[in-house]
JSON list of C-alpha atoms in Angstrom, two decimals:
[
{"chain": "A", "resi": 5, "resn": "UNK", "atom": "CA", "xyz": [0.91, 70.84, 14.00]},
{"chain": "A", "resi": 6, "resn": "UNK", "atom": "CA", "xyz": [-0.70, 67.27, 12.93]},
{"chain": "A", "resi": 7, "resn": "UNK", "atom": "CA", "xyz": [2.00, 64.77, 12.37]},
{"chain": "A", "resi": 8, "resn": "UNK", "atom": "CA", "xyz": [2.16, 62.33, 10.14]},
{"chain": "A", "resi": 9, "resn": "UNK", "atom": "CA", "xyz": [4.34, 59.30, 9.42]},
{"chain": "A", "resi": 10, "resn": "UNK", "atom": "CA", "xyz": [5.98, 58.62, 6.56]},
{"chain": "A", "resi": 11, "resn": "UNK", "atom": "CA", "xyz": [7.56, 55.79, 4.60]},
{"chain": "A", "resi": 12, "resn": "UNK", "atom": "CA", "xyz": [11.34, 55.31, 4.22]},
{"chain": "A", "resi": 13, "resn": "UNK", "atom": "CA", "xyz": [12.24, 57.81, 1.23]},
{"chain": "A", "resi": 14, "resn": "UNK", "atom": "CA", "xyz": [8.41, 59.35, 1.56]},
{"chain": "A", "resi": 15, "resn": "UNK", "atom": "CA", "xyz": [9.85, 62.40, 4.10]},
{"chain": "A", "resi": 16, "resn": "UNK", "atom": "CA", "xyz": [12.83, 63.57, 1.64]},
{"chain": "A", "resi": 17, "resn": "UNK", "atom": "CA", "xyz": [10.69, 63.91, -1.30]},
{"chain": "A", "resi": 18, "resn": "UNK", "atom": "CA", "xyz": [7.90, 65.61, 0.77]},
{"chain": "A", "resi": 19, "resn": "UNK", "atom": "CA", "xyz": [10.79, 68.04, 2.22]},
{"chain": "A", "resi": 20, "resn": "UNK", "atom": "CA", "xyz": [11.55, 68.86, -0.99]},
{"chain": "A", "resi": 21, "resn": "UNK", "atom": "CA", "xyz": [8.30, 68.92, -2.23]},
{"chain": "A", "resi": 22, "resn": "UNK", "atom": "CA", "xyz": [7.20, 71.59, 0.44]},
{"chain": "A", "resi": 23, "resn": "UNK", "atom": "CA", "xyz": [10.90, 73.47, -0.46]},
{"chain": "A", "resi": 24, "resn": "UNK", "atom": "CA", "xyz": [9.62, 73.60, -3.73]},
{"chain": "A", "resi": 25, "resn": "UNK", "atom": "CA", "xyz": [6.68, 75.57, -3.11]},
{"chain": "A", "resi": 26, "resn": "UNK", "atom": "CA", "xyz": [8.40, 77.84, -0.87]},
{"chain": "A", "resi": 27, "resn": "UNK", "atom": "CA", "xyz": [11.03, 78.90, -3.28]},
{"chain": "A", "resi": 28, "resn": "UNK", "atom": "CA", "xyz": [8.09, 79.54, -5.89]},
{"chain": "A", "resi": 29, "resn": "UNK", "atom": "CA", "xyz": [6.15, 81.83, -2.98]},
{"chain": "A", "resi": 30, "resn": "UNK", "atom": "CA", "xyz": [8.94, 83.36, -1.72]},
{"chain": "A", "resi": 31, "resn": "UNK", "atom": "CA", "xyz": [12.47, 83.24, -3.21]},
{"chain": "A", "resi": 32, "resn": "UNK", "atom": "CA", "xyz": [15.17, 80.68, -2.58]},
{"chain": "A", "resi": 33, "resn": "UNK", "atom": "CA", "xyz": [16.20, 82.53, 0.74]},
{"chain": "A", "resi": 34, "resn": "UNK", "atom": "CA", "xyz": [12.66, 83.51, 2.37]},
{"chain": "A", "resi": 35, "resn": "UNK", "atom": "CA", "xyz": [12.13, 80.10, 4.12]},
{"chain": "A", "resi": 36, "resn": "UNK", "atom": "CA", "xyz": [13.83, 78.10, 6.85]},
{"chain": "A", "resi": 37, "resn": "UNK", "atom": "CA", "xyz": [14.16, 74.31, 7.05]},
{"chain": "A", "resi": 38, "resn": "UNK", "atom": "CA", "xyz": [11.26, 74.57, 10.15]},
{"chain": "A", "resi": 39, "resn": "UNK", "atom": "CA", "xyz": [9.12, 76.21, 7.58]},
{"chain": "A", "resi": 40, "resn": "UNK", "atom": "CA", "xyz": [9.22, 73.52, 5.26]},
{"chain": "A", "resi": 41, "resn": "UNK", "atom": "CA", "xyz": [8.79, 70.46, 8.20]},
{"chain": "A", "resi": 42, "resn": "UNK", "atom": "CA", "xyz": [6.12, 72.06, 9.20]},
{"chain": "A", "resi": 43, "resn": "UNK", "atom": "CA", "xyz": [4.58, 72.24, 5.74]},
{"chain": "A", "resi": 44, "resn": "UNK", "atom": "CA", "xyz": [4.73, 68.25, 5.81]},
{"chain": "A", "resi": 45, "resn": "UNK", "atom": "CA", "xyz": [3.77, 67.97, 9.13]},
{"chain": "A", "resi": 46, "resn": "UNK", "atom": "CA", "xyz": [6.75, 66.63, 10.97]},
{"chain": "A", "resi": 47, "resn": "UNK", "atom": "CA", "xyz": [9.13, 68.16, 13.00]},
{"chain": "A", "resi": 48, "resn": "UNK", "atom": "CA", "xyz": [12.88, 69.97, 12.84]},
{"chain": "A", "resi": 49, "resn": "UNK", "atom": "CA", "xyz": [14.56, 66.82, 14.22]},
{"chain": "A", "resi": 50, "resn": "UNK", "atom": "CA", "xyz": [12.60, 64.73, 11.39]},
{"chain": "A", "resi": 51, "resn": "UNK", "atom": "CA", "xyz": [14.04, 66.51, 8.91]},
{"chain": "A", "resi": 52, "resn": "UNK", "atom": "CA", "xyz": [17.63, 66.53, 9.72]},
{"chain": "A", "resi": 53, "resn": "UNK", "atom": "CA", "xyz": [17.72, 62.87, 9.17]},
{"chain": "A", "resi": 54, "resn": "UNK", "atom": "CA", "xyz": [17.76, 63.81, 5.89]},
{"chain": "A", "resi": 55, "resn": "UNK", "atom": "CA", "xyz": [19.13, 66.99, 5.38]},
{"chain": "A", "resi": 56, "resn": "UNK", "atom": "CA", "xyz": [21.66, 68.44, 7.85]},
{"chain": "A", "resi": 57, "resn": "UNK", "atom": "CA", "xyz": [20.78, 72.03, 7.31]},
{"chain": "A", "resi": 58, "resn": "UNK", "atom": "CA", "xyz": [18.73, 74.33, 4.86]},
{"chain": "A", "resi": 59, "resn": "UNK", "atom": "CA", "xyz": [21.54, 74.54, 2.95]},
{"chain": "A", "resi": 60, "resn": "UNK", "atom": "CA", "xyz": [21.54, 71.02, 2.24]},
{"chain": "A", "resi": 61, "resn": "UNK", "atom": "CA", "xyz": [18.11, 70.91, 1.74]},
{"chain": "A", "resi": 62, "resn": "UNK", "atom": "CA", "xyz": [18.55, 73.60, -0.93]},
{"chain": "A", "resi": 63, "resn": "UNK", "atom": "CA", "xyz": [21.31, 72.09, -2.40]},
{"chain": "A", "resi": 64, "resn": "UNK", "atom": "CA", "xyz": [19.11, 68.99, -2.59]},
{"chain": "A", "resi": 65, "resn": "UNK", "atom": "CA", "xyz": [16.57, 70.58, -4.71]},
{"chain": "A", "resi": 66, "resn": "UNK", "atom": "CA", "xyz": [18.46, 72.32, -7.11]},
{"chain": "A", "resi": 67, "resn": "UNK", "atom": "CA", "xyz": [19.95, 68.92, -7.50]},
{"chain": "A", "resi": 68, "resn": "UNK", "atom": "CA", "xyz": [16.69, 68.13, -8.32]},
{"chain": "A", "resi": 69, "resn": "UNK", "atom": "CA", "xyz": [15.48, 70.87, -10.30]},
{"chain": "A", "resi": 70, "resn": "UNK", "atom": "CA", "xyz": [18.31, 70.48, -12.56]},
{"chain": "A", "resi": 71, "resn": "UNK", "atom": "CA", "xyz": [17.64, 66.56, -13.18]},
{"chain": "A", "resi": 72, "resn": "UNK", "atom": "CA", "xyz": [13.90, 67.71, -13.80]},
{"chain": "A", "resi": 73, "resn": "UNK", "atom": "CA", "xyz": [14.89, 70.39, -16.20]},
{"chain": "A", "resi": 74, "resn": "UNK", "atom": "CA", "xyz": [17.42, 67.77, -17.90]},
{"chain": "A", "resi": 75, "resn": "UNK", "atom": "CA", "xyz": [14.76, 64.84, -18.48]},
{"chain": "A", "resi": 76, "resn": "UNK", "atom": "CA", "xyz": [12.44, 67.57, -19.84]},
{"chain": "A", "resi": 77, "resn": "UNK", "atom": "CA", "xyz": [14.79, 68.43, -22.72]},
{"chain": "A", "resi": 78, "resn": "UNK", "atom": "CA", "xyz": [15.67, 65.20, -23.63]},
{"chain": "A", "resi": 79, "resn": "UNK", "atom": "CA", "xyz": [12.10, 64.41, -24.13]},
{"chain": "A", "resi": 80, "resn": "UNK", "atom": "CA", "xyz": [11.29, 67.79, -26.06]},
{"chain": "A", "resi": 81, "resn": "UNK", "atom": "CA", "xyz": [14.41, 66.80, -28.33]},
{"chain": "A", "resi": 82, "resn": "UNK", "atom": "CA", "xyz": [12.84, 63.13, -29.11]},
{"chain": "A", "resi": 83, "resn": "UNK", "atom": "CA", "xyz": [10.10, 64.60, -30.12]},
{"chain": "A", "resi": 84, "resn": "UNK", "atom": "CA", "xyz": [11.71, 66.10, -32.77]},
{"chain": "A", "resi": 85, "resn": "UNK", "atom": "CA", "xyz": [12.92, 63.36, -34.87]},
{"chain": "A", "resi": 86, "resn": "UNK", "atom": "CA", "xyz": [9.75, 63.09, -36.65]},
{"chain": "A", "resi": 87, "resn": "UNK", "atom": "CA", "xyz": [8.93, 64.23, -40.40]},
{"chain": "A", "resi": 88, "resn": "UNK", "atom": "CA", "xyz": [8.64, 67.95, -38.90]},
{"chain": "A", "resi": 89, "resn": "UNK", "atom": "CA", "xyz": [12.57, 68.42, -38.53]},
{"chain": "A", "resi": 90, "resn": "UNK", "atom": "CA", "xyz": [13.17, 66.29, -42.40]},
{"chain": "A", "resi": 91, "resn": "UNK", "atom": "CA", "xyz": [16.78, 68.11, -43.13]},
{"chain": "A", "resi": 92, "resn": "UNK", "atom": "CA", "xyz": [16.49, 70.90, -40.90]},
{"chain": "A", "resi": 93, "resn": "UNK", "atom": "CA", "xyz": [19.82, 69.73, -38.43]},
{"chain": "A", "resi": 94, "resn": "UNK", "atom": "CA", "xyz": [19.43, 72.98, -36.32]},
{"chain": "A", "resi": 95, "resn": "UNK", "atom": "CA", "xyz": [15.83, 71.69, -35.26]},
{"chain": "A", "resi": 96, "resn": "UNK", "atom": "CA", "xyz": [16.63, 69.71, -32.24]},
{"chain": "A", "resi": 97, "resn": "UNK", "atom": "CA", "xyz": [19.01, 72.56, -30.65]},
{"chain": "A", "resi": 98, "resn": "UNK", "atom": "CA", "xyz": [16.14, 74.54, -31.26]},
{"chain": "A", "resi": 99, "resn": "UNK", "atom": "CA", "xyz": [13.79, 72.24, -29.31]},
{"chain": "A", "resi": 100, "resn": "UNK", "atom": "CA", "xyz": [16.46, 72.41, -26.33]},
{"chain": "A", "resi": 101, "resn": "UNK", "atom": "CA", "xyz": [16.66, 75.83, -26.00]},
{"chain": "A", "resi": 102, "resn": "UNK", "atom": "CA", "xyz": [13.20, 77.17, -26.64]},
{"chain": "A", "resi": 103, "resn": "UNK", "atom": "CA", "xyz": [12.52, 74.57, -24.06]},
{"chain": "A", "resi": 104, "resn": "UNK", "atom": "CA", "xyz": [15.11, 76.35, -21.46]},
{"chain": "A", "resi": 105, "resn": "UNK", "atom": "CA", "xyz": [13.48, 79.64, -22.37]},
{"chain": "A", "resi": 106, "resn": "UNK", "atom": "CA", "xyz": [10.08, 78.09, -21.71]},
{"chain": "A", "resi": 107, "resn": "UNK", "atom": "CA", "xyz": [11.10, 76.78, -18.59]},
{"chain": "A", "resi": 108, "resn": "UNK", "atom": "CA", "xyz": [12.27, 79.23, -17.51]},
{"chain": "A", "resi": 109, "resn": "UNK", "atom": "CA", "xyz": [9.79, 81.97, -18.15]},
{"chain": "A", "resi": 110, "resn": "UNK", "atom": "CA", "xyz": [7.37, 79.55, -16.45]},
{"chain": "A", "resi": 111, "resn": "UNK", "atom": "CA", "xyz": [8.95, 78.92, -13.34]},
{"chain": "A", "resi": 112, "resn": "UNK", "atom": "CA", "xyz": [11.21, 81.88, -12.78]},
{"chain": "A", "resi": 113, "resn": "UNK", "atom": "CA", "xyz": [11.68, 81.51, -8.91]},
{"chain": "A", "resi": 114, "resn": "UNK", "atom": "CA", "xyz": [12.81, 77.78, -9.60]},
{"chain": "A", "resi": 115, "resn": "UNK", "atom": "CA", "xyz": [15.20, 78.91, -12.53]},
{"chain": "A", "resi": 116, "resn": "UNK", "atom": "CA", "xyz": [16.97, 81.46, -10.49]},
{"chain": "A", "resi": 117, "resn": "UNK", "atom": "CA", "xyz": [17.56, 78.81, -7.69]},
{"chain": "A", "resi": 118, "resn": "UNK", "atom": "CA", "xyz": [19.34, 76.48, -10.28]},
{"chain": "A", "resi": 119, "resn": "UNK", "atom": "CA", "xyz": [20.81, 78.85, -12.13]},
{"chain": "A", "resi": 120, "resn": "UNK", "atom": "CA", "xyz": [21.23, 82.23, -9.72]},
{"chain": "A", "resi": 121, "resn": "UNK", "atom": "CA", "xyz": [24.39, 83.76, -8.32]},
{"chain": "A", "resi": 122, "resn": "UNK", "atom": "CA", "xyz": [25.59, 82.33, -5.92]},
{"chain": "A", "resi": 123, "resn": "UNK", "atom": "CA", "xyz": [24.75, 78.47, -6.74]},
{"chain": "A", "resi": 124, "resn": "UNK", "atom": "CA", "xyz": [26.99, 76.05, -5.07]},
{"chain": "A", "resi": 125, "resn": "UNK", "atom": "CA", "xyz": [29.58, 74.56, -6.61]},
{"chain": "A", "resi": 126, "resn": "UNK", "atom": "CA", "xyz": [27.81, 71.08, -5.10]},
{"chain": "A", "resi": 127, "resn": "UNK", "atom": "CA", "xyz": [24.67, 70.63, -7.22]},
{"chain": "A", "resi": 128, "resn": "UNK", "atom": "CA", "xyz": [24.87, 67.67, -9.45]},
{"chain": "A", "resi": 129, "resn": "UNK", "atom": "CA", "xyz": [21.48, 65.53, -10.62]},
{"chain": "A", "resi": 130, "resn": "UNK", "atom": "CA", "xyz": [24.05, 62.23, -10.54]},
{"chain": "A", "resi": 131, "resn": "UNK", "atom": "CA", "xyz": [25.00, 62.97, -6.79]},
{"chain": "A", "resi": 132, "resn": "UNK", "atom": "CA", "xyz": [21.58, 63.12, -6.21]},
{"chain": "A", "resi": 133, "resn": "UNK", "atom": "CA", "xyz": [20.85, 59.70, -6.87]},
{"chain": "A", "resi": 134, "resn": "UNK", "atom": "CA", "xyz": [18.42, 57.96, -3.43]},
{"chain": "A", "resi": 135, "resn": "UNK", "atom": "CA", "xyz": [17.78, 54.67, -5.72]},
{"chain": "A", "resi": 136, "resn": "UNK", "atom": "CA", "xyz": [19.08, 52.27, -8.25]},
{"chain": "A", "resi": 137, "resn": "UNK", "atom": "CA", "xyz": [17.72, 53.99, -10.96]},
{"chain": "A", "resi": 138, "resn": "UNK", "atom": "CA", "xyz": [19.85, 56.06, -13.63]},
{"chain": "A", "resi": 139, "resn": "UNK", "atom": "CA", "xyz": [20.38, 59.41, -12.79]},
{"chain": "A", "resi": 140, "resn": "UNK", "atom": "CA", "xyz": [18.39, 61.81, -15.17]},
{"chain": "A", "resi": 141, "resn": "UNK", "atom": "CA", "xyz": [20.83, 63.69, -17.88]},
{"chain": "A", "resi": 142, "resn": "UNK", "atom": "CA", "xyz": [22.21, 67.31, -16.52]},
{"chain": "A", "resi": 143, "resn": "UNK", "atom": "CA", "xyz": [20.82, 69.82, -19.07]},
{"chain": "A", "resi": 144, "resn": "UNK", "atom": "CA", "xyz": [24.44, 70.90, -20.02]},
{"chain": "A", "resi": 145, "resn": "UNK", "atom": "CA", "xyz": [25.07, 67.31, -21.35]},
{"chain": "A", "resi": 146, "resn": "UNK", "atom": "CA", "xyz": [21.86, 66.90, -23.10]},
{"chain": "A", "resi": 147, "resn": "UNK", "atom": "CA", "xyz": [23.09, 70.64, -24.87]},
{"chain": "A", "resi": 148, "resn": "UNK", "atom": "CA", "xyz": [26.69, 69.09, -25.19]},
{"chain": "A", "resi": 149, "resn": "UNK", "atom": "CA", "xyz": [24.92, 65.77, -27.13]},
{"chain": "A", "resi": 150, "resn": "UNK", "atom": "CA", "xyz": [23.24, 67.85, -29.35]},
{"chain": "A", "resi": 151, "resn": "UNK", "atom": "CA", "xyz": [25.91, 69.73, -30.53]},
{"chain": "A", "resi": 152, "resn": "UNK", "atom": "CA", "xyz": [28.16, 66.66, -30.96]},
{"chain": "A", "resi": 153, "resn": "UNK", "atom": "CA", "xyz": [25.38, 65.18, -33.18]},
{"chain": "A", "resi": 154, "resn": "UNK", "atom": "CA", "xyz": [25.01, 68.19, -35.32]},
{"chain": "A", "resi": 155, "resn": "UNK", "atom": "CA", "xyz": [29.16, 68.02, -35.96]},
{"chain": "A", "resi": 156, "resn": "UNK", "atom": "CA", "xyz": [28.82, 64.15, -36.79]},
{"chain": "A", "resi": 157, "resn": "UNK", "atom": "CA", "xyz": [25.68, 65.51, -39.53]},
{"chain": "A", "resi": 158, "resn": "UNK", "atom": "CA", "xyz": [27.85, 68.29, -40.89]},
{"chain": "A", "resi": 159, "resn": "UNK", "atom": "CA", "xyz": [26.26, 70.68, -39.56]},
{"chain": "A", "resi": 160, "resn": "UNK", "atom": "CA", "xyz": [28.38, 72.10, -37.66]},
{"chain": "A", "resi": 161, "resn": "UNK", "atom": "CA", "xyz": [32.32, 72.35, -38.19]},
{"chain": "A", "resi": 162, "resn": "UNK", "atom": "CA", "xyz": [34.54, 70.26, -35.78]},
{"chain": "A", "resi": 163, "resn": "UNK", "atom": "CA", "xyz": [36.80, 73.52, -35.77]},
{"chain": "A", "resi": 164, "resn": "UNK", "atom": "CA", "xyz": [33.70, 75.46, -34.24]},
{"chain": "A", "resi": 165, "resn": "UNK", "atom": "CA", "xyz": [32.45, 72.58, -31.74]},
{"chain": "A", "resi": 166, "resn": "UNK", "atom": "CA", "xyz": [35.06, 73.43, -28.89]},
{"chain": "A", "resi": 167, "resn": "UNK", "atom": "CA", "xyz": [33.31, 75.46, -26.19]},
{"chain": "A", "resi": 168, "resn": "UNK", "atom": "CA", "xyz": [30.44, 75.73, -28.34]},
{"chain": "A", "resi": 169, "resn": "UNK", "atom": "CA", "xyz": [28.33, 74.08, -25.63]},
{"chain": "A", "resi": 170, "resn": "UNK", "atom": "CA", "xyz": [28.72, 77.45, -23.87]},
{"chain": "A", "resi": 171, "resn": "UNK", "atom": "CA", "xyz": [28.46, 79.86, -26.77]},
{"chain": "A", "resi": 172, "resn": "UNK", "atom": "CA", "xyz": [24.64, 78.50, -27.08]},
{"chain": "A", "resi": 173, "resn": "UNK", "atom": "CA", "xyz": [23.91, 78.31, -23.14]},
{"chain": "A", "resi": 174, "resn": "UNK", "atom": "CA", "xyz": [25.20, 82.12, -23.04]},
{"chain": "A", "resi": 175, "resn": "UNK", "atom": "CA", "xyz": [23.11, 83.30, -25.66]},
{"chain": "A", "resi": 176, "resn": "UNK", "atom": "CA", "xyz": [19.76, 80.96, -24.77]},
{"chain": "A", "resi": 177, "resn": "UNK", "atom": "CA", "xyz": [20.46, 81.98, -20.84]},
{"chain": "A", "resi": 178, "resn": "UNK", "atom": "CA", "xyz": [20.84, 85.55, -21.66]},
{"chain": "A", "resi": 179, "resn": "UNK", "atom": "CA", "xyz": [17.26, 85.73, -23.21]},
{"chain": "A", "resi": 180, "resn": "UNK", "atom": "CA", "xyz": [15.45, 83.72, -20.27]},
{"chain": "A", "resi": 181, "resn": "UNK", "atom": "CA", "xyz": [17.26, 86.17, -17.49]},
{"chain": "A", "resi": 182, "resn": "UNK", "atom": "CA", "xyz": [15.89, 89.40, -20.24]},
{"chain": "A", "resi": 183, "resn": "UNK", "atom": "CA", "xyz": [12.19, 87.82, -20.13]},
{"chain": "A", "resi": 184, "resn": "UNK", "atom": "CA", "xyz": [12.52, 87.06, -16.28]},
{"chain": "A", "resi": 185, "resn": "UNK", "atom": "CA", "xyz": [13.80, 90.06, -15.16]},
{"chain": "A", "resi": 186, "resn": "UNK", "atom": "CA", "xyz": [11.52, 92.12, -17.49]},
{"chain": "A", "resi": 187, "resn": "UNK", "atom": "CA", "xyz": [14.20, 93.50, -19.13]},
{"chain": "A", "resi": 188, "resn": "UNK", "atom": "CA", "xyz": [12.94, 92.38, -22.48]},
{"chain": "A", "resi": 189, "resn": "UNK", "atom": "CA", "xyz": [8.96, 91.14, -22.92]},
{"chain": "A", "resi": 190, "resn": "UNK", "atom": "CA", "xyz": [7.04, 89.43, -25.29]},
{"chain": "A", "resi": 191, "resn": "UNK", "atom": "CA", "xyz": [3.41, 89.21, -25.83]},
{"chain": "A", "resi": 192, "resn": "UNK", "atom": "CA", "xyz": [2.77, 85.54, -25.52]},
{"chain": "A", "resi": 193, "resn": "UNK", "atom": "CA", "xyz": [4.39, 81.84, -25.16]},
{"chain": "A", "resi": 194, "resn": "UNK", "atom": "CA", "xyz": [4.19, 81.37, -29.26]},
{"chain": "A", "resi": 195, "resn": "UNK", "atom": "CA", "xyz": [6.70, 84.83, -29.11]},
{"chain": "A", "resi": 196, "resn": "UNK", "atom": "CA", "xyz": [8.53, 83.44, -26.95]},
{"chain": "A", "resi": 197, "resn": "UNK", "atom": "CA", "xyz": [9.16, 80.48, -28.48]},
{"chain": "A", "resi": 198, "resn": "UNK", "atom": "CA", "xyz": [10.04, 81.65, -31.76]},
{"chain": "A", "resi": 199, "resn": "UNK", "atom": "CA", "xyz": [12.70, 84.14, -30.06]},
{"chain": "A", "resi": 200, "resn": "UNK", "atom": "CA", "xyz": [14.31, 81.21, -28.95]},
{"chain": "A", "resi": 201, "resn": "UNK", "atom": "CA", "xyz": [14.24, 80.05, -31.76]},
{"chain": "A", "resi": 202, "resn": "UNK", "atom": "CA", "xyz": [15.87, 82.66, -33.80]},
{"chain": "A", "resi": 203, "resn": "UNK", "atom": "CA", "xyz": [18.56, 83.36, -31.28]},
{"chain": "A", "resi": 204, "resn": "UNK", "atom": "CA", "xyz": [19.48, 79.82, -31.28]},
{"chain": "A", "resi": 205, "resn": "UNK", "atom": "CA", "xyz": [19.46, 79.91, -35.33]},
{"chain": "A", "resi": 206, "resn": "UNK", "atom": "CA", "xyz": [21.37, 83.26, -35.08]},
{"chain": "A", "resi": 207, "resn": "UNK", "atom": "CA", "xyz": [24.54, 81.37, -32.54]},
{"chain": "A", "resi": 208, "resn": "UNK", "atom": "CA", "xyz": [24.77, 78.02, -34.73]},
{"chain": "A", "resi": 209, "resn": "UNK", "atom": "CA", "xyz": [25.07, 80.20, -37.94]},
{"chain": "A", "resi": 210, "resn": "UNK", "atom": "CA", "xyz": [27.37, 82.49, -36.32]},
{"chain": "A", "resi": 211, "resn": "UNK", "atom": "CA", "xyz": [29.50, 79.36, -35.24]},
{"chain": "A", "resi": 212, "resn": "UNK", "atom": "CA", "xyz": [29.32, 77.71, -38.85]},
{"chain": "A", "resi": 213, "resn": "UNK", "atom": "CA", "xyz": [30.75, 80.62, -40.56]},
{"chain": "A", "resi": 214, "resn": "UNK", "atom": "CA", "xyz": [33.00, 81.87, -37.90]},
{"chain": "A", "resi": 215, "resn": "UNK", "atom": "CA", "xyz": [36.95, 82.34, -38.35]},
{"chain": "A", "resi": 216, "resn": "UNK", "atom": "CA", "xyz": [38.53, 80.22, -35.70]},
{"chain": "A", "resi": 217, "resn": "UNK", "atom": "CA", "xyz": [41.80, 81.99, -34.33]},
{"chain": "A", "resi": 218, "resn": "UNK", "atom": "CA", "xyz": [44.73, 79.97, -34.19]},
{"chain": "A", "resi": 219, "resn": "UNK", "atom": "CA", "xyz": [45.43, 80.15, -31.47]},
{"chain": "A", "resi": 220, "resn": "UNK", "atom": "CA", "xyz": [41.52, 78.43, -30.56]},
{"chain": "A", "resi": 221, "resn": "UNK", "atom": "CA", "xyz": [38.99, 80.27, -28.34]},
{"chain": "A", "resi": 222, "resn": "UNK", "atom": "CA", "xyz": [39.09, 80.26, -24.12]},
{"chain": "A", "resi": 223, "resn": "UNK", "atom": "CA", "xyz": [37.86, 77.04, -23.02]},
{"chain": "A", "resi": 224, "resn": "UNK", "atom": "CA", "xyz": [35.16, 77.98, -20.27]},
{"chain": "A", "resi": 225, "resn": "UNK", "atom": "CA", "xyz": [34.35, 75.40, -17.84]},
{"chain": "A", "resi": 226, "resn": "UNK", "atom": "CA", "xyz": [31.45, 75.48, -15.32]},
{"chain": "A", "resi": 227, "resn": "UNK", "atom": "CA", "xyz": [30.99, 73.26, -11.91]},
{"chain": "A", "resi": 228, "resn": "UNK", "atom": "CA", "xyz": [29.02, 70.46, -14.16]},
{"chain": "A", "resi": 229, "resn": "UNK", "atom": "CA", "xyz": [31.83, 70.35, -16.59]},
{"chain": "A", "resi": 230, "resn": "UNK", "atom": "CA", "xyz": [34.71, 69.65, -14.17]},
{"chain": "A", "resi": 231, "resn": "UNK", "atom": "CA", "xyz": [32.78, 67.26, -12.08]},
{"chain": "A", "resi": 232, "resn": "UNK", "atom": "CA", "xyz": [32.33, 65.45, -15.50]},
{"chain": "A", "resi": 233, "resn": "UNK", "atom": "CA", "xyz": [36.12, 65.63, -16.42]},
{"chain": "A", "resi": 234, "resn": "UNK", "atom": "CA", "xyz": [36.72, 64.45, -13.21]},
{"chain": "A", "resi": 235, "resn": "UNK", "atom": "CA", "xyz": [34.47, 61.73, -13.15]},
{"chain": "A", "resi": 236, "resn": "UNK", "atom": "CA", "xyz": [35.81, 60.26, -16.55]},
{"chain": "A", "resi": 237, "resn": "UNK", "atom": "CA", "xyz": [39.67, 60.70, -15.13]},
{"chain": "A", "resi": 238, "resn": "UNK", "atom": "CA", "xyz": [38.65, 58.47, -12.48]},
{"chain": "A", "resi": 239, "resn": "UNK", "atom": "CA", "xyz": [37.01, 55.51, -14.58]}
]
């Protein structure tokens, strides 16, 4: 095996570069952390300056994955606040989760790492962080925005906004594991798209109209969410 040298910083991102391309050739669990030093070109002991294990080289790209996936549906929701949304409040929800969908569909192996059973509790694009630079926006937040905004347009009723955030994930998730798993199929990206689409539609008008108990709904919480709360607690 050729070595090669790397700059401070270069080695991690190569590492998970090369981890990255294993998960998408053979699964998140088909690969050791040998594997992927050797894809680089350096050696075991190399690499566990960085990463103590395969776990936490895994962990380390779901981390990234996740950040990734974030910064890509922020950017898909920008683009949406030209003339093409005018009064059409459920448009940039839509954007974020036929973006998911997309995303998901595209890059299934990489989805089911981030998202699959059995995810640590650990994976957070803000404990990522190697730099100075701001962290890039976990997906659930840039979901959790969105819906805020569409309350603060009337679009949504305060009374419904409460676990909302996973109402939409559920139903946007559930239709990316269908189309993954070839449970459900489509015939092309444009189908795709406009599925996600109309299940998005479907939730938000479901929430609008919906009778809220009074006793309120569950309150679900995931890993992300009580990292946040705990985060803010601590500020």
């Amino acid at each position: 095996m050729a070595r090669r040298n790397y700059h401070h910083g270069e080695l991690r991102a190569a590492l998970l570069d090369a981890a990255e391309a294993l998960v998408r050739e053979r699964g998140a669990d088909g690969w050791s952390l040998r594997e992927a030093s050797a894809r680089v070109g350096v050696s075991s002991s190399a690499a566990y300056h960085h990463f103590a294990s395969r776990d936490a080289l895994v962990r380390a790209l779901r981390q990234r994955v996740l950040g990734e996936l974030g910064e890509r549906l922020g950017q898909e929701v920008g683009r949406t606040a030209g003339p093409e949304a005018g009064a059409d409040h459920q448009w940039r929800l839509v954007a974020v989760g036929r973006t998911y969908v997309q995303w998901a569909v595209e890059d299934p192996s990489v989805a089911r790492l981030a998202f699959g059973a059995g995810a640590p509790a650990t994976g957070d694009p803000a404990s990522d962080s190697t730099s100075g630079a701001a962290a890039p926006p976990h997906p659930h937040d840039v979901l959790d925005a969105e819906l805020d905004r569409l309350v603060e347009v009337g679009g949504l009723p305060a009374a419904a906004r409460p676990g909302a955030d996973f109402v939409v994930w559920a139903a946007v998730h559930g239709l990316a594991t269908l189309l993954v798993d070839g449970l459900a199929r489509l015939d092309d990206p444009r189908a795709v798209a406009r599925e996600a689409e109309r299940v998005v539609r479907a939730v938000l008008t479901g929430l609008t109209h919906e009778a809220v108990p009074s006793q309120g709904w569950p309150t679900p919480h995931s890993a992300h969410t009580e990292r946040r709360t705990e985060r803010g607690a601590d500020k």
